[in-house]
PDB file of C-alpha atoms and ligand atoms in Angstrom:
ATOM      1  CA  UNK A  20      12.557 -15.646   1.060  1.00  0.00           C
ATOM      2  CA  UNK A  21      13.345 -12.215   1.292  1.00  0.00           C
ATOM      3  CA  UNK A  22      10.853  -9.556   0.185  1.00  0.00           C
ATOM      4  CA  UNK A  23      13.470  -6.594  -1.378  1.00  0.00           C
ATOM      5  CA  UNK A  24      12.125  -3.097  -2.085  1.00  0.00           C
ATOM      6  CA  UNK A  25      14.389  -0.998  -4.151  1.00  0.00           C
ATOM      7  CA  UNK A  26      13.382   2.748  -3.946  1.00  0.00           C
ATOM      8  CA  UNK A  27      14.168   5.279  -6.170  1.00  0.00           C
ATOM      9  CA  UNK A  28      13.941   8.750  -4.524  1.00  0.00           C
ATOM     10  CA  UNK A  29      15.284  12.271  -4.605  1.00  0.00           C
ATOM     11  CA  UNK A  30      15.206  11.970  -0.595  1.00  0.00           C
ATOM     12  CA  UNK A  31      16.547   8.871   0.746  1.00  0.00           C
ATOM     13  CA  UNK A  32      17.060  10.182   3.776  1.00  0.00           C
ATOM     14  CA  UNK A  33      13.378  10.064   4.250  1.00  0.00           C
ATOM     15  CA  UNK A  34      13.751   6.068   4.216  1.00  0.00           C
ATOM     16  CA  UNK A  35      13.730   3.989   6.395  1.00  0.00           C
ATOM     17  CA  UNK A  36      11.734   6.699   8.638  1.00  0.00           C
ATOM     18  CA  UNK A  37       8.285   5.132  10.163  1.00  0.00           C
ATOM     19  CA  UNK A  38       8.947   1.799   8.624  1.00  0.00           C
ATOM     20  CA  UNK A  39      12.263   1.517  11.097  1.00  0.00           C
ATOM     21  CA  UNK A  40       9.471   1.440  13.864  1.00  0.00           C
ATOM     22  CA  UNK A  41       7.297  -1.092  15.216  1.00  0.00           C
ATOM     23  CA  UNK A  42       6.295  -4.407  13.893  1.00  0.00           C
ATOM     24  CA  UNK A  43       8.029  -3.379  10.278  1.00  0.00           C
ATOM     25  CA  UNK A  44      11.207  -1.831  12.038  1.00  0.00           C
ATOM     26  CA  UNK A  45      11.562  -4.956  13.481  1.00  0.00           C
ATOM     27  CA  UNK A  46      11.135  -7.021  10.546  1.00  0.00           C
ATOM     28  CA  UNK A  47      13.092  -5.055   8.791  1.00  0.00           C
ATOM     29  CA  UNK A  48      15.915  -5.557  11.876  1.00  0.00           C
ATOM     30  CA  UNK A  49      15.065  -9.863  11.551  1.00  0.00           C
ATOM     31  CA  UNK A  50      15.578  -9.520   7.448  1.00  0.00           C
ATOM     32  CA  UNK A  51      12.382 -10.654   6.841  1.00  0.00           C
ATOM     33  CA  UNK A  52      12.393  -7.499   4.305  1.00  0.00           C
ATOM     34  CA  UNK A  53      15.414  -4.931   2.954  1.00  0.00           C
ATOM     35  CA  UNK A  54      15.477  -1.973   1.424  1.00  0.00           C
ATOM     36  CA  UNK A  55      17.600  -1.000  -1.424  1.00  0.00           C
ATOM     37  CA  UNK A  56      17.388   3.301  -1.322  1.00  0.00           C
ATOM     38  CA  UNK A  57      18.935   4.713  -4.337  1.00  0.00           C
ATOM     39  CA  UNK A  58      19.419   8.282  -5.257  1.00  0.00           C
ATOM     40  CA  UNK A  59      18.056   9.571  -8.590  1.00  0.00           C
ATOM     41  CA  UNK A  60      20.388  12.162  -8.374  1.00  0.00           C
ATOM     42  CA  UNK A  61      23.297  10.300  -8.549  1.00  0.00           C
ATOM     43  CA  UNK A  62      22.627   9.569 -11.964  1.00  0.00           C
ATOM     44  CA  UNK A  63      21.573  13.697 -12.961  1.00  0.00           C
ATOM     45  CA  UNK A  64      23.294  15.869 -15.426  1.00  0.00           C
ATOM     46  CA  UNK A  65      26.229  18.105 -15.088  1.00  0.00           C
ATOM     47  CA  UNK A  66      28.120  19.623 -12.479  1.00  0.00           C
ATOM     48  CA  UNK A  67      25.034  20.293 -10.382  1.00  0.00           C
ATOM     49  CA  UNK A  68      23.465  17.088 -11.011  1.00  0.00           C
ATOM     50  CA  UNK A  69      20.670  18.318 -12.627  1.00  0.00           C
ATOM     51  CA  UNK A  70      17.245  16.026 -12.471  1.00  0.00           C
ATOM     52  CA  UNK A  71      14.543  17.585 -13.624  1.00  0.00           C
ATOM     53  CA  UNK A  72      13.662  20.531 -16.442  1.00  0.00           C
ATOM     54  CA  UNK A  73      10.773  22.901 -17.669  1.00  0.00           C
ATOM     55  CA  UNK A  74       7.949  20.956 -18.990  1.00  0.00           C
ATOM     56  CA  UNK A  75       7.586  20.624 -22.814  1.00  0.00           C
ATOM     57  CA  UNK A  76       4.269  22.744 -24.115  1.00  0.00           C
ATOM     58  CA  UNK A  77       4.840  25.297 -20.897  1.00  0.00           C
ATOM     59  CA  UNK A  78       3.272  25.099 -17.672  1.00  0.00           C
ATOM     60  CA  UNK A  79       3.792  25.408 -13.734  1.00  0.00           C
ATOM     61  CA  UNK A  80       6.658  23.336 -12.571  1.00  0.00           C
ATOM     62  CA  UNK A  81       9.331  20.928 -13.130  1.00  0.00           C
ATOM     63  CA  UNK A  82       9.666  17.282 -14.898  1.00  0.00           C
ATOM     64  CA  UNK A  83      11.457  14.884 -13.845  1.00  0.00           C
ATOM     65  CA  UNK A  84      13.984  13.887 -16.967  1.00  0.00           C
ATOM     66  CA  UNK A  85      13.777  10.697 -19.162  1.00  0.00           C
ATOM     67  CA  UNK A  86      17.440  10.086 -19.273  1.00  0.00           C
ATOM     68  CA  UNK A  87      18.268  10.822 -15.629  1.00  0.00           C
ATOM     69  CA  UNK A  88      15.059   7.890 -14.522  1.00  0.00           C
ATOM     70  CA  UNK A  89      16.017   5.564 -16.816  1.00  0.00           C
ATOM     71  CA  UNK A  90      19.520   5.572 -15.631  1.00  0.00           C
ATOM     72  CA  UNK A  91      18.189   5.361 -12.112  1.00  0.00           C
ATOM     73  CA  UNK A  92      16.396   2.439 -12.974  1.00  0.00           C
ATOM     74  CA  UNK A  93      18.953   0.390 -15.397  1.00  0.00           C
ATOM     75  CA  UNK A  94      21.412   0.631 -12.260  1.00  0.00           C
ATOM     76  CA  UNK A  95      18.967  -0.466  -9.777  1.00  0.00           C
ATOM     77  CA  UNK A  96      17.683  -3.651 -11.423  1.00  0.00           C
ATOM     78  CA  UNK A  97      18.763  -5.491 -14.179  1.00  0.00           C
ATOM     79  CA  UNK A  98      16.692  -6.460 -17.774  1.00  0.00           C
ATOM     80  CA  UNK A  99      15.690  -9.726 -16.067  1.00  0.00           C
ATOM     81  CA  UNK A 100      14.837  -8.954 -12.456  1.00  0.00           C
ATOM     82  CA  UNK A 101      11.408 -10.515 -11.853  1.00  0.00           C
ATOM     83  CA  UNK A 102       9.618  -7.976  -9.442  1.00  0.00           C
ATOM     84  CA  UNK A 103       7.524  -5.420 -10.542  1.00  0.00           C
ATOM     85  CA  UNK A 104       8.512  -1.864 -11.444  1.00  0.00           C
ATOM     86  CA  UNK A 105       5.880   0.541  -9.872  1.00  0.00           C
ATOM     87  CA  UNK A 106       5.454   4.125  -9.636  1.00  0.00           C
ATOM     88  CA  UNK A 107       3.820   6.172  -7.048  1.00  0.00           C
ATOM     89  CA  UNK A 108       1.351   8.147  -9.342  1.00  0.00           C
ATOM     90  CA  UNK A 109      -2.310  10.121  -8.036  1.00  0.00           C
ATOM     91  CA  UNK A 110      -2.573   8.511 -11.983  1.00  0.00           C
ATOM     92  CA  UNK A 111      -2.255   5.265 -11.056  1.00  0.00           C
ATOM     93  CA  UNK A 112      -4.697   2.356 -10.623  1.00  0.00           C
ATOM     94  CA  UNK A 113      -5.744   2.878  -6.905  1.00  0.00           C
ATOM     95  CA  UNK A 114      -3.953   0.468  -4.716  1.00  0.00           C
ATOM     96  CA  UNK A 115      -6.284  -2.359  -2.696  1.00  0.00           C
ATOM     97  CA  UNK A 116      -5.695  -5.136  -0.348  1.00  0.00           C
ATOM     98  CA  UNK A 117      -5.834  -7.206  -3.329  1.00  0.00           C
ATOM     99  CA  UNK A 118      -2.676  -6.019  -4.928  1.00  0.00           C
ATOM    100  CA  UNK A 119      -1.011  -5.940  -1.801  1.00  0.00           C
ATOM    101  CA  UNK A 120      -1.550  -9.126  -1.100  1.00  0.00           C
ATOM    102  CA  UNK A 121      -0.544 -10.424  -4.480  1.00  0.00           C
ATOM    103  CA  UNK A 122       2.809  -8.226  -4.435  1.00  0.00           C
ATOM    104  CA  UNK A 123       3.781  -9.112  -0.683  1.00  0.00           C
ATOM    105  CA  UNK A 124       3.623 -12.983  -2.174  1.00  0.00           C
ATOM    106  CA  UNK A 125       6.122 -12.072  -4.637  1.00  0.00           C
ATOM    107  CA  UNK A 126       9.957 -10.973  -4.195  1.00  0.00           C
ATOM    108  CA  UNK A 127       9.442  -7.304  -3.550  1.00  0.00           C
ATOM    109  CA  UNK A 128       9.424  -4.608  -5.858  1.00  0.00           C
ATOM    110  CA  UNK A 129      11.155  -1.505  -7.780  1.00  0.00           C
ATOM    111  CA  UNK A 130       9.215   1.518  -6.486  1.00  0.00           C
ATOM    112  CA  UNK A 131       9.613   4.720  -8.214  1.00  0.00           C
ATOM    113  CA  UNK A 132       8.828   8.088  -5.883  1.00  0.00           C
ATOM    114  CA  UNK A 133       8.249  10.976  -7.992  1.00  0.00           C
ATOM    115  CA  UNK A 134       8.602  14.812  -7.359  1.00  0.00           C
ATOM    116  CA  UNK A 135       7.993  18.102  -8.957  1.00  0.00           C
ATOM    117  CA  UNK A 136       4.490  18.020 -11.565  1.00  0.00           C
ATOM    118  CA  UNK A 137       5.638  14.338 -12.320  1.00  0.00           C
ATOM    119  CA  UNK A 138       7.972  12.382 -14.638  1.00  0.00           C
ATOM    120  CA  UNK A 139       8.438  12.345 -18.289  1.00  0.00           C
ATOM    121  CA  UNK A 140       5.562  10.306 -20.012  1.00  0.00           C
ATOM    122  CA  UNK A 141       8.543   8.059 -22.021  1.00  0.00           C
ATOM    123  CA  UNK A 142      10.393   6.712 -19.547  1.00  0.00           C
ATOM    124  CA  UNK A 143       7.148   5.239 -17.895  1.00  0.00           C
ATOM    125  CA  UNK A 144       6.395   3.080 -20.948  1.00  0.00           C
ATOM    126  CA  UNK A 145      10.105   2.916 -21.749  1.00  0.00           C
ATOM    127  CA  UNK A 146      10.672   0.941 -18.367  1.00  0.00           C
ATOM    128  CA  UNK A 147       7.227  -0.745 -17.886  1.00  0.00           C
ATOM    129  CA  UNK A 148       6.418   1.353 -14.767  1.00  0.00           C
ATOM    130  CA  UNK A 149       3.122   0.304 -13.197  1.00  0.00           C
ATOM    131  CA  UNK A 150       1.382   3.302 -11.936  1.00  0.00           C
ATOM    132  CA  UNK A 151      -0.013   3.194  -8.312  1.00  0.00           C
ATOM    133  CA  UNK A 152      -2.092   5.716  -6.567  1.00  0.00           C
ATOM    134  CA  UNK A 153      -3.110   6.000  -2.917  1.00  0.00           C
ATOM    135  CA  UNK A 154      -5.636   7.666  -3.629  1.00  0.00           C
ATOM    136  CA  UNK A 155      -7.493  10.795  -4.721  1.00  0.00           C
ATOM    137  CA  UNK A 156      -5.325  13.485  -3.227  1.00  0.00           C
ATOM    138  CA  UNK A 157      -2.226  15.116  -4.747  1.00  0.00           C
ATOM    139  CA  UNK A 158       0.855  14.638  -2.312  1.00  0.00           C
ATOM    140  CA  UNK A 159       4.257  16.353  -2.665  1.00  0.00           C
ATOM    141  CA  UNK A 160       6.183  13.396  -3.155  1.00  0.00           C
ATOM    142  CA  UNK A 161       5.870   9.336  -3.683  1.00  0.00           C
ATOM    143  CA  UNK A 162       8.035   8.635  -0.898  1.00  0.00           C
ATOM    144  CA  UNK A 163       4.865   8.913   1.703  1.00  0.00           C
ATOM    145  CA  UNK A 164       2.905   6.580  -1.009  1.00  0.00           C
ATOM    146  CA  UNK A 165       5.974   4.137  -1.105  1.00  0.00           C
ATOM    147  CA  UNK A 166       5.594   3.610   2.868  1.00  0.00           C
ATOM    148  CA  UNK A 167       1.984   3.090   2.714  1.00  0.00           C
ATOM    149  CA  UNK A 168       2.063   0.363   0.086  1.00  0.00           C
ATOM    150  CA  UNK A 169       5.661  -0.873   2.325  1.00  0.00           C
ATOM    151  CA  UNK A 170       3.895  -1.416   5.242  1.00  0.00           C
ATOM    152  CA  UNK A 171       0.699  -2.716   4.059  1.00  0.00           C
ATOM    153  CA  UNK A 172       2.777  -5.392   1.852  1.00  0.00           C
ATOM    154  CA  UNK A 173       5.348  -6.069   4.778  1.00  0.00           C
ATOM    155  CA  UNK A 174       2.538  -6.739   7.696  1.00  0.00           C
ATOM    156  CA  UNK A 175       1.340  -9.799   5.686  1.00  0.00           C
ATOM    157  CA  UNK A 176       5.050 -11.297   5.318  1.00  0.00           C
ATOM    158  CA  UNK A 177       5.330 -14.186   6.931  1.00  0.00           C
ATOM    159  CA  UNK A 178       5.765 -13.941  10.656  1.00  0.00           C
ATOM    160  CA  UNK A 179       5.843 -10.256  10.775  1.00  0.00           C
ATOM    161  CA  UNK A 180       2.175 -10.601  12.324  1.00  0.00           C
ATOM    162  CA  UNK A 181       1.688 -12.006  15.841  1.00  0.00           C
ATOM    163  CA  UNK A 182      -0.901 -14.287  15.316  1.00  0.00           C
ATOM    164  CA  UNK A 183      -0.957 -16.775  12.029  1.00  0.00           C
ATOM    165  CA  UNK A 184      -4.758 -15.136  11.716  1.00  0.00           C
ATOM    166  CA  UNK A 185      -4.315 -11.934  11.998  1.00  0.00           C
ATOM    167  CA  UNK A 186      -5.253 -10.087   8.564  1.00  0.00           C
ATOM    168  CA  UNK A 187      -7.631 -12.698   7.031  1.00  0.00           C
ATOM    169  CA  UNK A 188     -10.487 -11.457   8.906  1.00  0.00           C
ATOM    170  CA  UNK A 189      -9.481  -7.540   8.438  1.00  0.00           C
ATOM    171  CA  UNK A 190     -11.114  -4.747   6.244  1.00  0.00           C
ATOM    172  CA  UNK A 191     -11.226  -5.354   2.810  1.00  0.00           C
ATOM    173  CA  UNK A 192     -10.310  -9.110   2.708  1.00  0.00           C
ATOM    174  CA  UNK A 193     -13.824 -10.372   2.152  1.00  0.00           C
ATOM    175  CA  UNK A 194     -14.705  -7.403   0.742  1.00  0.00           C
ATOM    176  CA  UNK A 195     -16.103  -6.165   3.560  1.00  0.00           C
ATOM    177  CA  UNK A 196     -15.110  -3.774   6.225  1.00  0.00           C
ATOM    178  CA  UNK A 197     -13.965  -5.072   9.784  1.00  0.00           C
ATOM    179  CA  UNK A 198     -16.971  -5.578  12.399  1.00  0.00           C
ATOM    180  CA  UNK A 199     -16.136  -3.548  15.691  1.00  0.00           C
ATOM    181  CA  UNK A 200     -14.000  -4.345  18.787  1.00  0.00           C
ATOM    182  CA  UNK A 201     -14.434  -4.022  22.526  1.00  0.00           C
ATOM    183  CA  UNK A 202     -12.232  -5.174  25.531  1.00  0.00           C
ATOM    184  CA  UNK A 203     -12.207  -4.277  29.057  1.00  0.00           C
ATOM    185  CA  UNK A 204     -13.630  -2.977  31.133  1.00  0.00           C
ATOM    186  CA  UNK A 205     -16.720  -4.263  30.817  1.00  0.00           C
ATOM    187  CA  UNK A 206     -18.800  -0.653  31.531  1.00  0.00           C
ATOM    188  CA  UNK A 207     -17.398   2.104  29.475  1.00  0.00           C
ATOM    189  CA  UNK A 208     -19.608   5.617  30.647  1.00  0.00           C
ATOM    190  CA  UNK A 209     -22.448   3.386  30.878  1.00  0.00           C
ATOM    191  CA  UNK A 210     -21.953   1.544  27.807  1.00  0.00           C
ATOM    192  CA  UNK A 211     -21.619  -2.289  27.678  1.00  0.00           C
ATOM    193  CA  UNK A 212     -20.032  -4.165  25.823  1.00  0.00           C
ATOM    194  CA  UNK A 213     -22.853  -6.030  23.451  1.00  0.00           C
ATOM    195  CA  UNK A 214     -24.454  -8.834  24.996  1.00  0.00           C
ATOM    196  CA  UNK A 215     -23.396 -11.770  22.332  1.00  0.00           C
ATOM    197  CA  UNK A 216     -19.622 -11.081  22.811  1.00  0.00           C
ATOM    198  CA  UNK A 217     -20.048 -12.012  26.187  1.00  0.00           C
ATOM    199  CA  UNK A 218     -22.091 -15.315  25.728  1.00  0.00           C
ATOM    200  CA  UNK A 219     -18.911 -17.532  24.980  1.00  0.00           C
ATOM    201  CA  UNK A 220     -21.393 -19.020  21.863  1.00  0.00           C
ATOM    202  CA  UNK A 221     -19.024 -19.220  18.631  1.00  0.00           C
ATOM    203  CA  UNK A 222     -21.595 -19.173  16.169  1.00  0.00           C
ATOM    204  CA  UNK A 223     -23.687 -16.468  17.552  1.00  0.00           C
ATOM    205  CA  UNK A 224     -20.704 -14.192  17.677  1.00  0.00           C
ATOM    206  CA  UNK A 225     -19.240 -15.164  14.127  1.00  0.00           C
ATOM    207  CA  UNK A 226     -22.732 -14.229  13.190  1.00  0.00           C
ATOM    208  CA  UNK A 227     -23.006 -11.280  14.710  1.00  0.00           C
ATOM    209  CA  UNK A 228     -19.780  -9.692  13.573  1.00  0.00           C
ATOM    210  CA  UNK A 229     -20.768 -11.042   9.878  1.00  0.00           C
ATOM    211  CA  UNK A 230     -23.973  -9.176  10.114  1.00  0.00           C
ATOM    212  CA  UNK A 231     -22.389  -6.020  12.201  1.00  0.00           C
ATOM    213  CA  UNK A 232     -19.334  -6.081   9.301  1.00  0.00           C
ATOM    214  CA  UNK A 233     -22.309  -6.262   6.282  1.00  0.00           C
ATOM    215  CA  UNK A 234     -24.212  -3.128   8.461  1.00  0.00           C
ATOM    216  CA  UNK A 235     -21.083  -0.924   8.305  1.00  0.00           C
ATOM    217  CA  UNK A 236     -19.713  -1.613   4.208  1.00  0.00           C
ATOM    218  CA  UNK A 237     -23.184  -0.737   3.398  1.00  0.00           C
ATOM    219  CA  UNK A 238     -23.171   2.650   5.800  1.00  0.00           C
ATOM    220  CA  UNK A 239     -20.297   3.541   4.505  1.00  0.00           C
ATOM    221  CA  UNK A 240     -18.860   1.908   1.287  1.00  0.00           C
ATOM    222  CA  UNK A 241     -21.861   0.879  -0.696  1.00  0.00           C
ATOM    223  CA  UNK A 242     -19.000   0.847  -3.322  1.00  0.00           C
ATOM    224  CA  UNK A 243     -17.814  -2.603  -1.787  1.00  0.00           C
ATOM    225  CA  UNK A 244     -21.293  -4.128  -1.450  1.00  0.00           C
ATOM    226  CA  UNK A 245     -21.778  -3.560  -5.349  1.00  0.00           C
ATOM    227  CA  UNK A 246     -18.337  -4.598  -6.337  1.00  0.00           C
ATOM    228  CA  UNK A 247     -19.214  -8.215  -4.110  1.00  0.00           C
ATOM    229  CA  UNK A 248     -22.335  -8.064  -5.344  1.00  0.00           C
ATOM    230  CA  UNK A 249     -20.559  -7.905  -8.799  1.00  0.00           C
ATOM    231  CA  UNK A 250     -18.358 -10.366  -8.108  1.00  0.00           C
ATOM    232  CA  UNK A 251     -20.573 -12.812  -6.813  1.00  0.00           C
ATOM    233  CA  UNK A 252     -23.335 -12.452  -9.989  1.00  0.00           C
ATOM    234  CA  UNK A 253     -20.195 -13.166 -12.185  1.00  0.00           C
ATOM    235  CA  UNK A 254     -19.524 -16.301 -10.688  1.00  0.00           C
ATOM    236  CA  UNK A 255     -22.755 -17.581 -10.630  1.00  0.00           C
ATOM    237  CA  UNK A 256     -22.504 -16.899 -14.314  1.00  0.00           C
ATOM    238  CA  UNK A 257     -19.363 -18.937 -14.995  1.00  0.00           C
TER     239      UNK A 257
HETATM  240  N1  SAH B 317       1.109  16.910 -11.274  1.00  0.00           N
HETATM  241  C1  SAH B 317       0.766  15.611 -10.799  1.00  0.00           C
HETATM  242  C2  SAH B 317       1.010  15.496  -9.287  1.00  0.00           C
HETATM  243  C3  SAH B 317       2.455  15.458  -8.922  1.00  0.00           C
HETATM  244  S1  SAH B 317       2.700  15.192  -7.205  1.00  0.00           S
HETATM  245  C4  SAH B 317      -0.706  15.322 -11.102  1.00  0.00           C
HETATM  246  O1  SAH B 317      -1.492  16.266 -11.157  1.00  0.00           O
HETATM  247  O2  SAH B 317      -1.081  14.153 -11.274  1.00  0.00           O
HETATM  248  C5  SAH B 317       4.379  14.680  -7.150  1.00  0.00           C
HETATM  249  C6  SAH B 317       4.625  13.191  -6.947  1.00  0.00           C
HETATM  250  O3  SAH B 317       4.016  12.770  -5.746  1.00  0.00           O
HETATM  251  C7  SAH B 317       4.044  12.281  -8.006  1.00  0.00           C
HETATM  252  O4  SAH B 317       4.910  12.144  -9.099  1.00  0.00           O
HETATM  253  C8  SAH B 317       3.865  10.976  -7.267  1.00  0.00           C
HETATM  254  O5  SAH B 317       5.059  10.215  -7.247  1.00  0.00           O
HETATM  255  C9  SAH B 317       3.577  11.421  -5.840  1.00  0.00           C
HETATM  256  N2  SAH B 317       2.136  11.370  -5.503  1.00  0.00           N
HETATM  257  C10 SAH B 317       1.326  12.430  -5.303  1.00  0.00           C
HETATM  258  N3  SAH B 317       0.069  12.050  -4.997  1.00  0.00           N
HETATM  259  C11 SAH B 317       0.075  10.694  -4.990  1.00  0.00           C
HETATM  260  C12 SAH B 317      -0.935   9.699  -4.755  1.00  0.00           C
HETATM  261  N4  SAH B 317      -2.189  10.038  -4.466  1.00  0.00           N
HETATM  262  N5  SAH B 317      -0.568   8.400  -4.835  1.00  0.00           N
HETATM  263  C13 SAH B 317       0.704   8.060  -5.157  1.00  0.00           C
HETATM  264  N6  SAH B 317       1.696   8.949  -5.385  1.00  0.00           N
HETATM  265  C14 SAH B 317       1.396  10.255  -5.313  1.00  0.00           C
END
């Protein structure tokens, strides 16, 4: 099955950009993914194509129109197309592995980029746009949003990743973060590489990285450790 991303932008010559490299470039080349880029514009107003207007109440900037998005949208996908509709939003529910990993199981996905101070509140619930943030910091555009949540969803398509293991073992899939890496050489400016690594023992070194990968989430994201903690205490429960 192919995963299809249609993108609405104002700049579709940004697209493919970085996602034409590397292990999604080529993935994209095998048609294990495709990219539908469609031009909001196409569908603006008058003679100059107009897109966007003052927003109601006063205020800095532009909005995006309504009218103009919905008829993006209605052209793009029809009533009954199954993926989700999302919308690159600093509003929106913060994106995690989780979601990724549910949407890169599914068909693909409408993704919305917006510009300007945002979009017109109407056409969000109008449409059923899902809002999706990549976190807390205000970009100028979706598009750079859109490629994040692209390539995170396309490197878990099937056989886009060398090895069938790859990713289970990554940050955030057992809601910790990764444990650390070392290759070659052996002596790096007089540091080794740790002892265990080197011992060949499976379960020493499965336990080490377990208890090097708990050591780091709580250093540094004691946010994860009490969201598993969470977890885990609500389970017990059930
Ligand atoms: N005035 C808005 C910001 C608009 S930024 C506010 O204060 O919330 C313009 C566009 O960039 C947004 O419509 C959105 O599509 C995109 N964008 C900006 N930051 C983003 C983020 N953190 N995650 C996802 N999309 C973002």
């Amino acid at each position: 099955m192919t995963f299809r991303a249609t993108i609405l932008t104002l700049y579709p010559e940004m697209f493919p950009g970085p996602l034409g490299a590397s292990l999604s470039g080529k993935a994209l080349e095998a048609g294990t993914w495709e990219h539908d880029v469609r031009n909001i514009r196409e569908h603006g107003q008058g003679a100059h194509r107009a897109v966007d207007d003052t927003p109601a109440g006063g205020g800095p900037g532009m909005v995006l129109r309504a009218d103009v998005l919905a008829a993006a949208i209605d052209a793009a996908a029809p009533a009954d197309d199954p993926r989700p509709r999302l919308m690159m939003s600093p509003r929106g529910r913060p994106l995690t592995q989780a979601r990724v990993r549910a949407l890169s199981a599914g068909e693909g996905a409408l993704i919305v980029c917006g510009r300007f101070e945002g979009v017109d509140e109407r056409v969000i619930a109008a449409r059923g746009l899902e809002e999706v943030s990549i976190g807390d910091y205000v970009l100028s555009g979706g598009e750079l949003a859109a490629m994040v949540l692209l390539d995170a969803c396309v490197r878990l398509l099937p056989g886009v990743m060398g090895h069938e293991h790859s990713g289970t073992e990554e940050s955030f899939e057992a809601g910790l973060l990764e444990y650390p890496h070392y290759t070659r050489p052996q002596l790096f400016e007089g540091e080794p590489i740790p002892e265990v690594l080197m011992s060949g023992h499976h379960g020493k070194i499965a336990e080490w990285r377990r208890a090097q990968a708990e050591r780091i989430t709580r250093e540094r994201r004691p946010d994860l450790v009490d969201d598993a903690t969470k977890t885990a205490s609500k389970q017990n429960e059930e």
